[in-house]
Amino acid sequence: MIIRSMASTKSKPFFELNNSGRTSVRQGTLNFAAQSVKTPTFMPVGTRGAVKGLTSELVSSTGAKIVLGNTYHLHNSPGETAVAKMGGLRAMSHWPGPMLSDSGGFQVFSLAKISKINDEGVEFVLPSSGDKLFLTPEKSIQIQHKLGADIIMAFDDVVSLDKLSRPRTLEAMERTHHWLNRSIAEHKRLLEQQTTSYQPQTSFPKLFGIVQGGVDKKLRKKSLEFVQSTEVDGIAIGGLAVGETRQEMNHMLDYLQLQLDPDRPHYLMGVGHPIDMRYAIEHGMDMFDCVLPTRNARHGSYWFLADGRDHQSNIKTKKYENDFLPLEEGCDCYTCRGGYQRAYLRHLIRQGETLGGSLLSIHNIRYLMRIVENYQA
Ligand SMILES: [Zn+2]
């Protein structure tokens, strides 16, 4: 963005590609004010300002470098003003690295009861309080600036890919494009305000645009071209992993790969299954986020590598009752390295002890971090 050069002419570019695309796997670096992050990378989801059940030190122990916060949830509680008073998302959650906030769009469309949607924005009812809220692209960007994330997302219209919703895909894509222009304008306005009170340590958020279009190649191409014609700092692929088959998602990634702008980071939203991540990394994707490792963990499910392949098992299974090995032999995570036995973890999960979910979450996030680290330079 224009403001970036006004802020500091000496700073490194936000994204650097280190292996110049010699293979389809991209090895890059995201440069933030305080630190750099190697890509490909996985970003654990800290929905309400916390990765469920984990301190920031424990999240850090997995090798994760960027944590995501959900605008919708943080706006509901404690509210962006309260977050700002606590010093912003990073200071509030004691997270030493960069953070990414989503736009709130996905949660509005998946969790809230929508009472009205038009080109202006979305009116919905908060499930917790019953209050009516109206979210617009401008409002979403304002909230995200206030939360203080390092990467923020343009507000988009999200549709499910089930058969009933597919006719709405075109409308949603066109609306997402209008909303991207408005998100960019609001982002610029807020950056200019920030620049007038510029301090050297000021961190300027980067804005990513979201490509929509469901599983329709024509729409995806149109959407990608539109997003890439704007000056956003990163390209996000949204609206995948929301009900289509793995094959449909992979076909779309194959299709988009060669059309993606190589100079900007590519973020595949909401994808965090090991098999999907490996495929996407090998098809030009750089960044991922997903609740899967932590949500699965709370239900006793964990990943392990055997015979060079990803496997999933549930610790609640009876066969682990007298199994005193760590979750995955050879894993260097806090849980496995610490010698926590399968029989003990099984007991914790079965009894609903939250420590069980925390210990499995650490392993599952580390599992995904091991995957991305294997691809990094
Ligand atoms: Zn482990």
Tab-separated table of N, CA and C and ligand atoms in Angstrom, residues 331 333 336 363, ligand 1:
chain	number	residue	atom	x	y	z
A	331	CYS	N	8.226	-37.383	18.617
A	331	CYS	CA	7.712	-36.015	18.481
A	331	CYS	C	8.417	-35.127	19.508
A	333	CYS	N	7.296	-32.241	20.699
A	333	CYS	CA	6.395	-31.258	21.327
A	333	CYS	C	6.511	-31.337	22.850
A	336	CYS	N	4.800	-34.649	24.248
A	336	CYS	CA	5.496	-35.920	23.997
A	336	CYS	C	6.873	-35.924	24.655
A	363	HIS	N	0.327	-30.894	21.025
A	363	HIS	CA	0.854	-31.895	20.089
A	363	HIS	C	0.333	-31.650	18.672
B	1	ZN	ZN	3.854	-34.520	20.345
